[in-house]
PDB file of C-alpha atoms in Angstrom:
ATOM      1  CA  MET A 215     -14.096   5.042  19.009  1.00 38.00           C
ATOM      2  CA  LYS A 216     -10.665   4.566  20.471  1.00 42.00           C
ATOM      3  CA  PRO A 217      -7.954   3.111  18.241  1.00 42.00           C
ATOM      4  CA  ILE A 218      -8.159  -0.648  18.031  1.00 45.00           C
ATOM      5  CA  ALA A 219      -6.719  -2.051  21.227  1.00 44.00           C
ATOM      6  CA  THR A 220      -4.419  -5.013  21.472  1.00 42.00           C
ATOM      7  CA  ASP A 221      -6.358  -6.520  24.366  1.00 48.00           C
ATOM      8  CA  ALA A 222      -8.654  -9.462  23.756  1.00 54.00           C
ATOM      9  CA  PRO A 223     -12.200  -9.251  25.208  1.00 51.00           C
ATOM     10  CA  ASP A 224     -11.517 -12.151  27.577  1.00 53.00           C
ATOM     11  CA  GLY A 225      -7.995 -10.984  28.428  1.00 56.00           C
ATOM     12  CA  ASP A 226      -6.447 -14.364  27.561  1.00 54.00           C
ATOM     13  CA  SER A 227      -6.540 -14.923  23.813  1.00 68.00           C
ATOM     14  CA  GLU A 228      -5.416 -12.749  20.928  1.00 77.00           C
ATOM     15  CA  PRO A 229      -7.843  -9.968  19.974  1.00 84.00           C
ATOM     16  CA  VAL A 230      -9.932 -10.518  16.864  1.00 92.00           C
ATOM     17  CA  ILE A 231      -9.414  -7.557  14.536  1.00 96.00           C
ATOM     18  CA  ALA A 232      -9.871  -6.876  10.830  1.00 97.00           C
ATOM     19  CA  VAL A 233      -8.569  -4.022   8.690  1.00 98.00           C
ATOM     20  CA  HIS A 234      -9.478  -3.208   5.075  1.00 98.00           C
ATOM     21  CA  ARG A 235      -7.892  -0.399   3.048  1.00 98.00           C
ATOM     22  CA  LEU A 236      -9.378   0.906  -0.170  1.00 98.00           C
ATOM     23  CA  ARG A 237      -9.838   3.912  -2.414  1.00 98.00           C
ATOM     24  CA  LEU A 238     -13.292   5.262  -3.144  1.00 98.00           C
ATOM     25  CA  GLY A 239     -13.589   5.729  -6.887  1.00 95.00           C
ATOM     26  CA  HIS A 240     -15.933   7.793  -9.015  1.00 93.00           C
ATOM     27  CA  GLY A 241     -18.180   4.733  -9.268  1.00 95.00           C
ATOM     28  CA  ASP A 242     -18.720   4.965  -5.500  1.00 95.00           C
ATOM     29  CA  ALA A 243     -19.961   8.566  -5.713  1.00 96.00           C
ATOM     30  CA  HIS A 244     -23.726   8.926  -5.591  1.00 95.00           C
ATOM     31  CA  TYR A 245     -24.302  12.635  -5.123  1.00 95.00           C
ATOM     32  CA  GLY A 246     -23.008  15.879  -6.590  1.00 93.00           C
ATOM     33  CA  GLY A 247     -19.444  16.864  -5.851  1.00 91.00           C
ATOM     34  CA  GLY A 248     -18.345  13.230  -5.712  1.00 94.00           C
ATOM     35  CA  LEU A 249     -20.098  12.641  -2.379  1.00 96.00           C
ATOM     36  CA  VAL A 250     -20.347   8.968  -1.418  1.00 98.00           C
ATOM     37  CA  ALA A 251     -23.632   7.725   0.063  1.00 97.00           C
ATOM     38  CA  GLY A 252     -23.635   6.573   3.663  1.00 97.00           C
ATOM     39  CA  GLY A 253     -25.017   3.250   2.456  1.00 97.00           C
ATOM     40  CA  ARG A 254     -21.734   2.552   0.670  1.00 98.00           C
ATOM     41  CA  LEU A 255     -19.849   3.115   3.931  1.00 98.00           C
ATOM     42  CA  MET A 256     -22.266   0.778   5.724  1.00 98.00           C
ATOM     43  CA  GLU A 257     -21.482  -1.883   3.117  1.00 98.00           C
ATOM     44  CA  LEU A 258     -17.787  -1.538   3.995  1.00 98.00           C
ATOM     45  CA  LEU A 259     -18.610  -1.991   7.695  1.00 98.00           C
ATOM     46  CA  GLY A 260     -20.519  -5.152   6.833  1.00 98.00           C
ATOM     47  CA  ASP A 261     -17.487  -6.552   5.012  1.00 98.00           C
ATOM     48  CA  VAL A 262     -15.261  -5.999   8.059  1.00 98.00           C
ATOM     49  CA  ALA A 263     -17.890  -7.479  10.403  1.00 98.00           C
ATOM     50  CA  THR A 264     -18.096 -10.544   8.152  1.00 97.00           C
ATOM     51  CA  GLU A 265     -14.318 -10.970   8.248  1.00 97.00           C
ATOM     52  CA  LEU A 266     -14.399 -10.738  12.045  1.00 98.00           C
ATOM     53  CA  CYS A 267     -16.950 -13.577  12.171  1.00 96.00           C
ATOM     54  CA  ILE A 268     -14.832 -15.680   9.817  1.00 95.00           C
ATOM     55  CA  ALA A 269     -11.732 -15.051  11.929  1.00 95.00           C
ATOM     56  CA  SER A 270     -13.459 -15.892  15.204  1.00 94.00           C
ATOM     57  CA  ASP A 271     -15.820 -18.679  14.133  1.00 94.00           C
ATOM     58  CA  GLY A 272     -14.996 -19.909  10.639  1.00 94.00           C
ATOM     59  CA  ASP A 273     -18.399 -18.715   9.413  1.00 95.00           C
ATOM     60  CA  GLU A 274     -19.654 -15.482   7.850  1.00 94.00           C
ATOM     61  CA  GLY A 275     -22.332 -15.077  10.517  1.00 96.00           C
ATOM     62  CA  LEU A 276     -25.226 -12.638  10.274  1.00 96.00           C
ATOM     63  CA  LEU A 277     -25.192  -8.947  11.097  1.00 97.00           C
ATOM     64  CA  ALA A 278     -28.148  -8.739  13.479  1.00 97.00           C
ATOM     65  CA  ALA A 279     -28.150  -5.076  14.524  1.00 98.00           C
ATOM     66  CA  TYR A 280     -26.320  -1.799  14.469  1.00 98.00           C
ATOM     67  CA  ASP A 281     -26.373  -0.492  18.020  1.00 98.00           C
ATOM     68  CA  SER A 282     -25.056   2.912  16.935  1.00 98.00           C
ATOM     69  CA  VAL A 283     -23.779   4.576  13.766  1.00 98.00           C
ATOM     70  CA  ASN A 284     -22.175   8.017  13.768  1.00 99.00           C
ATOM     71  CA  PHE A 285     -21.402   9.733  10.469  1.00 98.00           C
ATOM     72  CA  LEU A 286     -18.724  12.250  11.414  1.00 99.00           C
ATOM     73  CA  LEU A 287     -17.378  13.545   8.074  1.00 98.00           C
ATOM     74  CA  PRO A 288     -18.470  13.225   4.444  1.00 98.00           C
ATOM     75  CA  ALA A 289     -16.633  10.748   2.210  1.00 98.00           C
ATOM     76  CA  HIS A 290     -15.814  11.603  -1.408  1.00 97.00           C
ATOM     77  CA  ALA A 291     -14.548   9.872  -4.523  1.00 96.00           C
ATOM     78  CA  GLY A 292     -10.769   9.855  -4.301  1.00 96.00           C
ATOM     79  CA  ASP A 293     -10.660   9.288  -0.531  1.00 98.00           C
ATOM     80  CA  PHE A 294      -8.409   6.497   0.716  1.00 98.00           C
ATOM     81  CA  LEU A 295     -10.073   4.746   3.632  1.00 99.00           C
ATOM     82  CA  GLU A 296      -9.097   2.307   6.319  1.00 99.00           C
ATOM     83  CA  VAL A 297     -12.046   0.361   7.675  1.00 99.00           C
ATOM     84  CA  ARG A 298     -11.292  -1.475  10.862  1.00 98.00           C
ATOM     85  CA  GLY A 299     -13.101  -3.411  13.498  1.00 98.00           C
ATOM     86  CA  ARG A 300     -12.675  -5.558  16.536  1.00 98.00           C
ATOM     87  CA  ILE A 301     -14.737  -7.931  18.587  1.00 98.00           C
ATOM     88  CA  VAL A 302     -15.247  -6.400  22.022  1.00 97.00           C
ATOM     89  CA  ARG A 303     -17.528  -9.021  23.566  1.00 97.00           C
ATOM     90  CA  THR A 304     -18.242 -12.640  22.776  1.00 95.00           C
ATOM     91  CA  GLY A 305     -21.471 -14.322  23.839  1.00 95.00           C
ATOM     92  CA  ARG A 306     -22.684 -17.853  23.146  1.00 95.00           C
ATOM     93  CA  SER A 307     -23.608 -16.943  19.573  1.00 94.00           C
ATOM     94  CA  SER A 308     -23.348 -13.141  19.541  1.00 96.00           C
ATOM     95  CA  ARG A 309     -20.290 -11.040  18.774  1.00 97.00           C
ATOM     96  CA  ALA A 310     -20.341  -7.363  19.802  1.00 98.00           C
ATOM     97  CA  MET A 311     -18.113  -5.267  17.549  1.00 98.00           C
ATOM     98  CA  GLU A 312     -16.707  -1.766  17.289  1.00 98.00           C
ATOM     99  CA  LEU A 313     -16.109  -0.498  13.760  1.00 99.00           C
ATOM    100  CA  GLU A 314     -14.459   2.619  12.382  1.00 99.00           C
ATOM    101  CA  VAL A 315     -13.814   4.239   9.001  1.00 99.00           C
ATOM    102  CA  LEU A 316     -10.740   6.478   8.799  1.00 99.00           C
ATOM    103  CA  ARG A 317      -9.635   8.661   5.880  1.00 98.00           C
ATOM    104  CA  TYR A 318      -5.839   8.674   5.504  1.00 98.00           C
ATOM    105  CA  ALA A 319      -5.519  10.315   2.074  1.00 98.00           C
ATOM    106  CA  ARG A 320      -7.782  12.350  -0.207  1.00 96.00           C
ATOM    107  CA  ALA A 321      -8.029  13.724  -3.689  1.00 94.00           C
ATOM    108  CA  LEU A 322      -7.620  17.464  -4.236  1.00 94.00           C
ATOM    109  CA  PRO A 323      -9.818  18.095  -7.292  1.00 91.00           C
ATOM    110  CA  HIS A 324      -9.705  21.866  -6.720  1.00 91.00           C
ATOM    111  CA  VAL A 325      -5.925  21.736  -7.360  1.00 96.00           C
ATOM    112  CA  SER A 326      -5.949  19.417 -10.392  1.00 94.00           C
ATOM    113  CA  GLU A 327      -7.699  16.270 -11.561  1.00 90.00           C
ATOM    114  CA  SER A 328      -4.810  14.091 -10.304  1.00 92.00           C
ATOM    115  CA  ALA A 329      -3.753  16.005  -7.161  1.00 94.00           C
ATOM    116  CA  ALA A 330      -3.956  14.160  -3.846  1.00 96.00           C
ATOM    117  CA  GLU A 331      -2.448  14.261  -0.379  1.00 97.00           C
ATOM    118  CA  LEU A 332      -1.652  11.956   2.493  1.00 98.00           C
ATOM    119  CA  LEU A 333      -3.083  13.354   5.702  1.00 98.00           C
ATOM    120  CA  ALA A 334      -0.759  14.030   8.637  1.00 98.00           C
ATOM    121  CA  GLU A 335      -3.304  12.285  10.890  1.00 98.00           C
ATOM    122  CA  PRO A 336      -6.175  10.032   9.781  1.00 98.00           C
ATOM    123  CA  GLU A 337      -9.651  11.565  10.073  1.00 98.00           C
ATOM    124  CA  SER A 338     -12.508   9.611  11.597  1.00 99.00           C
ATOM    125  CA  VAL A 339     -15.314   9.498   9.022  1.00 98.00           C
ATOM    126  CA  LEU A 340     -17.658   7.082  10.778  1.00 98.00           C
ATOM    127  CA  ASN A 341     -17.816   4.907  13.871  1.00 98.00           C
ATOM    128  CA  ALA A 342     -20.312   2.235  14.778  1.00 99.00           C
ATOM    129  CA  ARG A 343     -21.164  -0.586  17.132  1.00 99.00           C
ATOM    130  CA  CYS A 344     -22.901  -3.687  15.899  1.00 98.00           C
ATOM    131  CA  THR A 345     -23.847  -7.195  16.913  1.00 98.00           C
ATOM    132  CA  CYS A 346     -23.290 -10.208  14.704  1.00 98.00           C
ATOM    133  CA  VAL A 347     -24.627 -13.681  15.358  1.00 97.00           C
ATOM    134  CA  VAL A 348     -22.971 -16.958  14.437  1.00 95.00           C
ATOM    135  CA  PRO A 349     -25.379 -19.842  15.123  1.00 91.00           C
ATOM    136  CA  THR A 350     -23.751 -22.358  17.465  1.00 92.00           C
ATOM    137  CA  ASP A 351     -24.125 -25.191  14.943  1.00 91.00           C
ATOM    138  CA  LYS A 352     -22.084 -23.151  12.416  1.00 88.00           C
ATOM    139  CA  GLN A 353     -19.206 -22.211  14.747  1.00 92.00           C
ATOM    140  CA  ARG A 354     -16.031 -23.990  13.674  1.00 90.00           C
ATOM    141  CA  GLY A 355     -13.459 -21.954  15.558  1.00 79.00           C
ATOM    142  CA  GLY A 356     -11.300 -19.222  14.124  1.00 71.00           C
ATOM    143  CA  THR A 357      -9.389 -19.330  10.892  1.00 63.00           C
ATOM    144  CA  PRO A 358      -5.912 -17.809  10.637  1.00 58.00           C
TER     145      PRO A 358
END
Protein backbone atom coordinates (compact mmCIF):
# COMPACT_ATOMS: atom_id res chain seq x y z
CA MET A 1 0.00 0.00 0.00
CA LYS A 2 1.24 3.46 -0.80
CA PRO A 3 1.55 5.95 2.04
CA ILE A 4 -1.75 7.56 2.89
CA ALA A 5 -2.45 10.18 0.25
CA THR A 6 -3.83 13.62 0.90
CA ASP A 7 -6.33 13.36 -1.94
CA ALA A 8 -9.97 12.71 -1.18
CA PRO A 9 -11.72 9.94 -3.18
CA ASP A 10 -14.03 12.46 -4.86
CA GLY A 11 -11.29 15.06 -5.35
CA ASP A 12 -13.32 17.82 -3.66
CA SER A 13 -13.57 17.17 0.06
CA GLU A 14 -10.91 16.41 2.65
CA PRO A 15 -9.71 12.80 2.71
CA VAL A 16 -11.02 10.60 5.50
CA ILE A 17 -8.04 9.08 7.32
CA ALA A 18 -7.42 7.53 10.73
CA VAL A 19 -4.15 6.76 12.50
CA HIS A 20 -3.65 4.79 15.73
CA ARG A 21 -0.28 4.31 17.44
CA LEU A 22 0.32 1.69 20.11
CA ARG A 23 2.82 -0.66 21.68
CA LEU A 24 2.26 -4.40 21.61
CA GLY A 25 2.79 -5.71 25.12
CA HIS A 26 3.51 -9.17 26.45
CA GLY A 27 -0.24 -9.64 26.90
CA ASP A 28 -0.60 -9.36 23.11
CA ALA A 29 1.86 -12.21 22.48
CA HIS A 30 0.23 -15.54 21.71
CA TYR A 31 3.07 -17.72 20.51
CA GLY A 32 6.62 -18.54 21.56
CA GLY A 33 9.23 -15.84 21.22
CA GLY A 34 6.68 -13.11 21.90
CA LEU A 35 5.02 -13.56 18.49
CA VAL A 36 1.68 -11.77 18.18
CA ALA A 37 -1.17 -13.61 16.45
CA GLY A 38 -2.43 -12.24 13.15
CA GLY A 39 -5.89 -12.06 14.70
CA ARG A 40 -4.67 -9.35 17.07
CA LEU A 41 -3.47 -7.30 14.10
CA MET A 42 -6.84 -7.80 12.40
CA GLU A 43 -8.52 -6.43 15.53
CA LEU A 44 -6.40 -3.28 15.19
CA LEU A 45 -7.48 -2.93 11.54
CA GLY A 46 -11.10 -3.20 12.65
CA ASP A 47 -10.61 -0.36 15.14
CA VAL A 48 -9.22 1.93 12.43
CA ALA A 49 -12.01 0.96 10.00
CA THR A 50 -14.57 1.77 12.70
CA GLU A 51 -13.00 5.19 13.27
CA LEU A 52 -13.13 5.86 9.53
CA CYS A 53 -16.88 5.11 9.52
CA ILE A 54 -17.41 7.40 12.51
CA ALA A 55 -15.45 10.18 10.83
CA SER A 56 -17.30 9.87 7.53
CA ASP A 57 -20.81 8.99 8.70
CA GLY A 58 -21.18 9.50 12.44
CA ASP A 59 -21.81 5.77 12.89
CA GLU A 60 -19.57 2.79 13.64
CA GLY A 61 -20.80 0.93 10.55
CA LEU A 62 -20.17 -2.76 9.91
CA LEU A 63 -17.06 -4.34 8.46
CA ALA A 64 -18.58 -6.40 5.64
CA ALA A 65 -15.52 -7.95 3.98
CA TYR A 66 -11.78 -8.01 3.73
CA ASP A 67 -10.95 -7.90 0.04
CA SER A 68 -7.28 -8.68 0.69
CA VAL A 69 -4.97 -9.13 3.67
CA ASN A 70 -1.20 -9.44 3.31
CA PHE A 71 0.91 -10.37 6.33
CA LEU A 72 4.36 -9.12 5.38
CA LEU A 73 6.41 -9.36 8.60
CA PRO A 74 5.85 -10.94 12.01
CA ALA A 75 4.84 -8.69 14.91
CA HIS A 76 6.26 -9.22 18.40
CA ALA A 77 5.66 -8.01 21.93
CA GLY A 78 7.57 -4.76 22.31
CA ASP A 79 6.86 -3.55 18.76
CA PHE A 80 5.53 -0.01 18.40
CA LEU A 81 2.96 0.09 15.62
CA GLU A 82 1.17 2.71 13.59
CA VAL A 83 -2.11 1.47 12.17
CA ARG A 84 -3.53 3.71 9.51
CA GLY A 85 -6.31 3.72 7.01
CA ARG A 86 -8.15 5.80 4.51
CA ILE A 87 -11.39 5.67 2.62
CA VAL A 88 -10.60 5.27 -1.07
CA ARG A 89 -14.13 4.96 -2.46
CA THR A 90 -17.53 5.94 -1.15
CA GLY A 91 -20.70 4.27 -2.39
CA ARG A 92 -24.30 4.81 -1.28
CA SER A 93 -23.72 2.79 1.89
CA SER A 94 -20.34 1.15 1.28
CA ARG A 95 -16.91 2.54 2.13
CA ALA A 96 -13.87 0.94 0.47
CA MET A 97 -10.77 1.29 2.63
CA GLU A 98 -7.03 0.72 2.48
CA LEU A 99 -5.38 -0.18 5.77
CA GLU A 100 -1.76 -0.61 6.81
CA VAL A 101 0.21 -1.62 9.91
CA LEU A 102 3.71 -0.15 10.19
CA ARG A 103 6.36 -0.94 12.80
CA TYR A 104 8.35 2.18 13.76
CA ALA A 105 10.17 0.88 16.85
CA ARG A 106 10.93 -2.53 18.35
CA ALA A 107 12.24 -4.19 21.45
CA LEU A 108 15.68 -5.79 21.38
CA PRO A 109 15.33 -8.63 23.89
CA HIS A 110 18.57 -10.24 22.68
CA VAL A 111 20.44 -7.13 23.92
CA SER A 112 18.67 -6.70 27.27
CA GLU A 113 15.17 -6.91 28.70
CA SER A 114 14.69 -3.13 28.31
CA ALA A 115 16.64 -2.47 25.08
CA ALA A 116 14.71 -1.00 22.16
CA GLU A 117 15.31 1.00 19.01
CA LEU A 118 13.53 3.44 16.75
CA LEU A 119 13.75 2.27 13.16
CA ALA A 120 15.30 4.57 10.55
CA GLU A 121 12.33 3.77 8.28
CA PRO A 122 9.02 2.19 9.31
CA GLU A 123 8.53 -1.42 8.21
CA SER A 124 5.28 -2.54 6.63
CA VAL A 125 3.94 -5.44 8.72
CA LEU A 126 0.54 -5.85 7.08
CA ASN A 127 -1.64 -4.23 4.44
CA ALA A 128 -5.27 -4.83 3.64
CA ARG A 129 -8.30 -3.65 1.73
CA CYS A 130 -11.75 -3.89 3.21
CA THR A 131 -15.31 -2.75 2.70
CA CYS A 132 -17.43 -1.31 5.47
CA VAL A 133 -21.14 -0.61 5.25
CA VAL A 134 -23.02 2.18 6.98
CA PRO A 135 -26.78 1.70 6.46
CA THR A 136 -28.27 4.83 4.88
CA ASP A 137 -30.70 5.32 7.78
CA LYS A 138 -27.72 5.49 10.19
CA GLN A 139 -25.61 7.98 8.20
CA ARG A 140 -25.43 11.29 10.06
CA GLY A 141 -22.51 12.89 8.26
CA GLY A 142 -18.96 13.07 9.50
CA THR A 143 -17.83 14.01 12.96
CA PRO A 144 -14.73 16.15 13.48
